Every structure is written in structure tokens, then in C-alpha cells.
Amino acid sequence: MATPGPRILLVEDEASIAEPFAKLLTREGFETTVARTAAEALELARQTDPHLVLLDLMLPDGDGRDVARALRVDSDLPIIMVTARGTESDRIVGLELGADDYVVKPFSGAEVIARIRAVLRRTQREEPGATTVRIEDLVVDLSARIATLGGAELELSKKEFDLLAELVRHAGTVVKREDLMSRVWDENWFGSTKTLDVHMGWLRRKLGDDPADPRYVHTVRGVGFRFAAPEEGSP
Ligand code: CA
């Protein structure tokens, strides 16, 4: 099976643009999700944890700039803004919000794909070694899927590693229980989240973490979990 490509969230309400463009993205090797409203964009961004968002400015239930603002509250997720207007002031507003690039409709698919690849290359290059996270004695190599604690490799099941990876990718910030459920278990979990607690228990044990006085995994009651930030544990 081919390695899954970068995840792209395409936020576009016009089906005549979204459908052919989503097909093109998929053909080019991207894992593509389409959102048709601002509300859907925020929900799907949370669920799919995309590598890049292609964001239409004018949405039926709101303004793409508000979506960009909301997405950027706690992440530096790459965003390419799309607008039909392309006036200078829109361009400036888009870039002021921290959008990484800007395209004007009507656009050619090939052009936007080239821009997407350029932004992904740039954002990856800015974080060398981003695939390896070091927190105290713990080293997690996200691409090789290996975790070591004090130099000794941890024996983790697939789900335990996925859970650890999701937590360390967001080290220092709270990851909500429902987000862990949807990202690690690929589903919305409306019922019991016992599975999550069971796996978290196993992971904590392997990390040598005492839930009453944790070094790595902190419980945020009623919300989720926060993994210690890299600089946090040093005395
Ligand atoms: Ca639109």
C-alpha cells in the first residue's frame, strides 16, 4: 500500500469547484477532505488534523478569515486563502492573518497544487527534525514509529504508539478526549471512551508515569490530556 500523502482540508462551498479539485488533489496523492461551510471546516480540521488548509474566503455561513483566525488560535497550521475577489485589501488581510499563500479564483488546478507543495516544503523545512520529538528521557521518532525512554526502546502496540504520537505532536497543549478518539480510533465516539482510558493506562505504565504525580501525561479533568512540553521537566 502507498504511504498516505499529506492531508489537505479543502474548504469550498461551490460544488463545481470543490468536486473536480478534490478529485485532482486525490489523484496527485493528497488525502483530501472537503468542507462546505465554516462550521464544517472547524469540525473537520479538528477531526482530521490536516497538514494544510485551502480556505475559501466567502462561505455560506461566514467569512473564511474568521475560520483562519479560529484555526490559528492554537496551531500554526499552513493556510492558503482562496478568493474570487483578489483585491489588494483582501490580499493584505489574508496575509496579515498569517495565511501562507493566497490564490485568486478562477485558478488552475496545477497552479494551486504547485503552491500547496511549495508551502508544505517551506513549512517542513522550517522545522528540521520535526519528526523526532524529545521530552526529557523520552525520544519519539514519529516517522520511524520508534519511542525510547532513557535509551531503551518502548514496546508499544500500534494504538499505544498512535496515542503517544498524537500527544507529543501537541506537547504542552491540551488534546481533547474526543479529538484523540477521532484521530487515533478514526471515529466519532459518542458513547463510552473506556477504550481511550484503558490504552492511556497502558501507555502511562510503559512511560513509568504515576497518574497521581505525572512526569509526562497530565490529565485535564473533563477535557482531555496534556503531554509535558519539552522544556517543562527540567529542574
Ligand atoms: Ca465561496
Short mmCIF file of C-alpha atoms and ligand atoms in Angstrom, two decimals:
data_model
loop_
_atom_site.label_atom_id
_atom_site.label_comp_id
_atom_site.label_asym_id
_atom_site.label_seq_id
_atom_site.Cartn_x
_atom_site.Cartn_y
_atom_site.Cartn_z
CA MET A 1 0.00 0.00 0.00
CA ALA A 2 1.27 3.50 -0.81
CA THR A 3 2.21 5.81 2.05
CA PRO A 4 -0.69 8.18 2.73
CA GLY A 5 0.08 11.62 1.35
CA PRO A 6 -0.26 14.94 3.15
CA ARG A 7 -3.79 15.60 4.42
CA ILE A 8 -5.45 18.58 2.78
CA LEU A 9 -8.66 20.17 4.03
CA LEU A 10 -10.41 21.89 1.13
CA VAL A 11 -12.95 24.45 2.34
CA GLU A 12 -15.14 25.42 -0.59
CA ASP A 13 -18.91 25.72 -0.86
CA GLU A 14 -19.16 25.74 -4.65
CA ALA A 15 -19.53 22.10 -5.71
CA SER A 16 -18.49 22.95 -9.27
CA ILE A 17 -15.06 23.90 -7.89
CA ALA A 18 -14.78 21.60 -4.87
CA GLU A 19 -15.63 18.31 -6.60
CA PRO A 20 -13.22 18.36 -9.56
CA PHE A 21 -10.49 19.95 -7.46
CA ALA A 22 -10.84 17.33 -4.69
CA LYS A 23 -10.51 14.61 -7.35
CA LEU A 24 -7.40 16.26 -8.73
CA LEU A 25 -5.84 16.51 -5.26
CA THR A 26 -6.54 12.84 -4.61
CA ARG A 27 -5.02 11.89 -7.96
CA GLU A 28 -1.93 13.91 -7.02
CA GLY A 29 -1.52 11.81 -3.88
CA PHE A 30 -3.10 14.07 -1.24
CA GLU A 31 -5.57 12.75 1.32
CA THR A 32 -8.39 15.17 0.71
CA THR A 33 -11.35 16.15 2.86
CA VAL A 34 -13.92 18.72 1.69
CA ALA A 35 -15.80 21.11 3.99
CA ARG A 36 -18.62 23.23 2.55
CA THR A 37 -19.24 25.62 5.42
CA ALA A 38 -17.23 27.48 8.04
CA ALA A 39 -18.69 25.31 10.80
CA GLU A 40 -17.84 22.14 8.91
CA ALA A 41 -14.31 23.43 8.28
CA LEU A 42 -13.62 23.85 12.00
CA GLU A 43 -15.13 20.48 12.85
CA LEU A 44 -13.21 18.62 10.10
CA ALA A 45 -9.96 20.41 10.94
CA ARG A 46 -10.31 19.10 14.47
CA GLN A 47 -11.14 15.58 13.30
CA THR A 48 -8.60 15.12 10.51
CA ASP A 49 -5.64 17.20 11.78
CA PRO A 50 -4.69 18.33 8.24
CA HIS A 51 -1.21 19.33 7.06
CA LEU A 52 -2.63 22.27 5.11
CA VAL A 53 -5.98 24.05 4.67
CA LEU A 54 -7.10 25.54 1.39
CA LEU A 55 -9.63 28.10 2.55
CA ASP A 56 -12.27 29.91 0.50
CA LEU A 57 -12.89 33.46 1.70
CA MET A 58 -16.66 33.60 1.14
CA LEU A 59 -18.57 30.79 2.83
CA PRO A 60 -22.36 30.45 3.20
CA ASP A 61 -22.25 30.69 6.99
CA GLY A 62 -19.35 33.06 7.45
CA ASP A 63 -16.08 34.59 6.40
CA GLY A 64 -13.02 32.47 5.66
CA ARG A 65 -10.92 34.97 7.59
CA ASP A 66 -12.79 34.11 10.79
CA VAL A 67 -12.16 30.43 10.10
CA ALA A 68 -8.45 31.20 9.61
CA ARG A 69 -8.37 33.11 12.90
CA ALA A 70 -10.08 30.25 14.74
CA LEU A 71 -7.73 27.66 13.21
CA ARG A 72 -4.72 29.70 14.19
CA VAL A 73 -5.68 30.16 17.84
CA ASP A 74 -3.65 27.18 18.93
CA SER A 75 -1.75 25.96 15.88
CA ASP A 76 0.47 27.14 13.07
CA LEU A 77 -1.41 25.07 10.52
CA PRO A 78 -0.46 26.18 6.97
CA ILE A 79 -3.32 28.01 5.25
CA ILE A 80 -3.74 29.03 1.62
CA MET A 81 -6.56 31.56 1.22
CA VAL A 82 -8.75 31.44 -1.89
CA THR A 83 -10.85 34.34 -3.04
CA ALA A 84 -12.88 35.36 -6.05
CA ARG A 85 -12.11 39.00 -5.49
CA GLY A 86 -8.38 39.30 -5.28
CA THR A 87 -8.31 42.93 -4.39
CA GLU A 88 -5.23 44.31 -2.73
CA SER A 89 -7.00 44.77 0.62
CA ASP A 90 -8.18 41.13 0.66
CA ARG A 91 -4.67 40.03 -0.10
CA ILE A 92 -3.29 42.07 2.75
CA VAL A 93 -5.95 40.89 5.19
CA GLY A 94 -5.32 37.28 4.15
CA LEU A 95 -1.59 37.59 4.68
CA GLU A 96 -1.97 39.58 7.89
CA LEU A 97 -3.89 36.68 9.33
CA GLY A 98 -0.81 34.64 8.73
CA ALA A 99 -2.05 32.79 5.64
CA ASP A 100 0.98 31.22 3.99
CA ASP A 101 -0.16 31.98 0.48
CA TYR A 102 -3.05 33.35 -1.47
CA VAL A 103 -4.77 32.35 -4.74
CA VAL A 104 -7.44 34.09 -6.79
CA LYS A 105 -10.39 32.36 -8.49
CA PRO A 106 -10.62 31.19 -11.16
CA PHE A 107 -7.41 29.25 -10.59
CA SER A 108 -5.82 26.39 -12.45
CA GLY A 109 -5.54 23.15 -10.50
CA ALA A 110 -1.91 22.73 -11.49
CA GLU A 111 -1.06 26.18 -10.17
CA VAL A 112 -2.69 25.60 -6.80
CA ILE A 113 -1.07 22.19 -6.44
CA ALA A 114 2.32 23.77 -7.10
CA ARG A 115 1.56 26.37 -4.39
CA ILE A 116 0.46 23.65 -1.95
CA ARG A 117 3.68 21.72 -2.50
CA ALA A 118 5.73 24.89 -2.07
CA VAL A 119 4.01 25.80 1.22
CA LEU A 120 4.39 22.24 2.54
CA ARG A 121 8.09 22.20 1.60
CA ARG A 122 8.64 25.56 3.24
CA THR A 123 6.78 24.77 6.44
CA GLN A 124 8.55 21.43 6.74
CA ARG A 125 11.96 22.98 6.10
CA GLU A 126 11.39 25.50 8.85
CA GLU A 127 11.17 22.67 11.36
CA PRO A 128 14.15 20.39 10.83
CA GLY A 129 13.86 17.22 12.84
CA ALA A 130 10.15 17.85 13.32
CA THR A 131 9.61 14.12 13.03
CA THR A 132 11.61 13.48 16.21
CA VAL A 133 10.34 14.84 19.50
CA ARG A 134 12.50 14.83 22.64
CA ILE A 135 10.96 15.35 26.05
CA GLU A 136 13.23 14.65 28.98
CA ASP A 137 14.31 10.99 28.70
CA LEU A 138 11.73 10.25 26.05
CA VAL A 139 12.55 10.35 22.33
CA VAL A 140 9.75 9.72 19.83
CA ASP A 141 10.62 9.26 16.16
CA LEU A 142 7.26 9.84 14.50
CA SER A 143 8.24 8.70 11.02
CA ALA A 144 10.08 5.55 12.09
CA ARG A 145 7.42 4.92 14.78
CA ILE A 146 10.01 4.24 17.49
CA ALA A 147 9.94 5.56 21.03
CA THR A 148 12.78 5.21 23.52
CA LEU A 149 12.82 6.02 27.23
CA GLY A 150 16.27 6.58 28.71
CA GLY A 151 17.71 4.96 25.58
CA ALA A 152 15.64 1.77 25.87
CA GLU A 153 13.06 1.13 23.17
CA LEU A 154 9.47 1.03 24.42
CA GLU A 155 7.36 -1.88 23.26
CA LEU A 156 4.17 -0.17 22.20
CA SER A 157 1.16 -1.56 20.36
CA LYS A 158 0.01 0.28 17.23
CA LYS A 159 -2.72 2.15 19.14
CA GLU A 160 -0.42 3.00 22.03
CA PHE A 161 2.10 4.49 19.60
CA ASP A 162 -0.63 6.41 17.75
CA LEU A 163 -1.87 7.79 21.06
CA LEU A 164 1.65 8.79 22.16
CA ALA A 165 2.34 10.38 18.75
CA GLU A 166 -0.85 12.43 18.91
CA LEU A 167 0.02 13.65 22.43
CA VAL A 168 3.66 14.54 21.74
CA ARG A 169 2.79 16.30 18.47
CA HIS A 170 0.80 18.67 20.66
CA ALA A 171 3.14 18.58 23.66
CA GLY A 172 2.45 21.41 26.07
CA THR A 173 -1.14 21.86 24.94
CA VAL A 174 -4.35 20.07 25.88
CA VAL A 175 -5.65 17.44 23.47
CA LYS A 176 -9.37 16.83 23.94
CA ARG A 177 -10.67 13.34 24.58
CA GLU A 178 -12.96 13.46 21.55
CA ASP A 179 -10.08 14.54 19.32
CA LEU A 180 -7.98 11.61 20.49
CA MET A 181 -10.90 9.32 19.81
CA SER A 182 -11.47 10.62 16.30
CA ARG A 183 -7.78 10.76 15.33
CA VAL A 184 -6.49 7.56 16.92
CA TRP A 185 -9.61 5.43 16.51
CA ASP A 186 -10.86 7.05 13.29
CA GLU A 187 -14.37 7.54 14.53
CA ASN A 188 -16.66 9.77 16.45
CA TRP A 189 -17.19 8.28 19.84
CA PHE A 190 -20.49 9.36 21.21
CA GLY A 191 -20.64 6.69 23.88
CA SER A 192 -18.06 5.35 26.27
CA THR A 193 -14.44 6.41 25.99
CA LYS A 194 -13.32 3.48 28.14
CA THR A 195 -11.07 2.29 25.27
CA LEU A 196 -9.15 5.54 25.48
CA ASP A 197 -8.70 5.27 29.24
CA VAL A 198 -7.57 1.67 29.01
CA HIS A 199 -4.94 2.49 26.37
CA MET A 200 -3.88 5.60 28.27
CA GLY A 201 -3.37 3.44 31.36
CA TRP A 202 -1.13 1.05 29.43
CA LEU A 203 0.81 3.90 27.86
CA ARG A 204 1.36 5.56 31.22
CA ARG A 205 2.62 2.34 32.73
CA LYS A 206 5.14 1.91 29.88
CA LEU A 207 6.28 5.51 30.36
CA GLY A 208 6.69 4.84 34.06
CA ASP A 209 4.25 7.66 34.77
CA ASP A 210 2.45 7.90 38.09
CA PRO A 211 -1.04 9.34 37.34
CA ALA A 212 -1.06 11.00 40.78
CA ASP A 213 2.22 12.80 40.09
CA PRO A 214 2.85 12.50 36.35
CA ARG A 215 6.04 13.37 34.59
CA TYR A 216 4.61 13.10 31.07
CA VAL A 217 0.85 12.64 30.76
CA HIS A 218 -1.23 15.17 32.69
CA THR A 219 -4.98 14.67 32.98
CA VAL A 220 -7.08 17.75 32.42
CA ARG A 221 -10.29 16.74 34.15
CA GLY A 222 -13.37 16.71 31.94
CA VAL A 223 -11.38 17.89 28.91
CA GLY A 224 -8.52 15.64 27.93
CA PHE A 225 -4.80 15.22 28.35
CA ARG A 226 -1.71 17.37 28.13
CA PHE A 227 1.71 15.93 27.42
CA ALA A 228 4.62 17.70 29.15
CA ALA A 229 6.32 20.28 26.94
CA PRO A 230 9.99 19.62 26.06
CA GLU A 231 11.32 22.29 28.44
CA GLU A 232 8.87 21.58 31.26
CA GLY A 233 10.52 18.81 33.27
CA SER A 234 13.96 20.30 33.76
CA PRO A 235 14.61 21.33 37.38
CA CA B 1 -17.44 30.62 -1.75
#
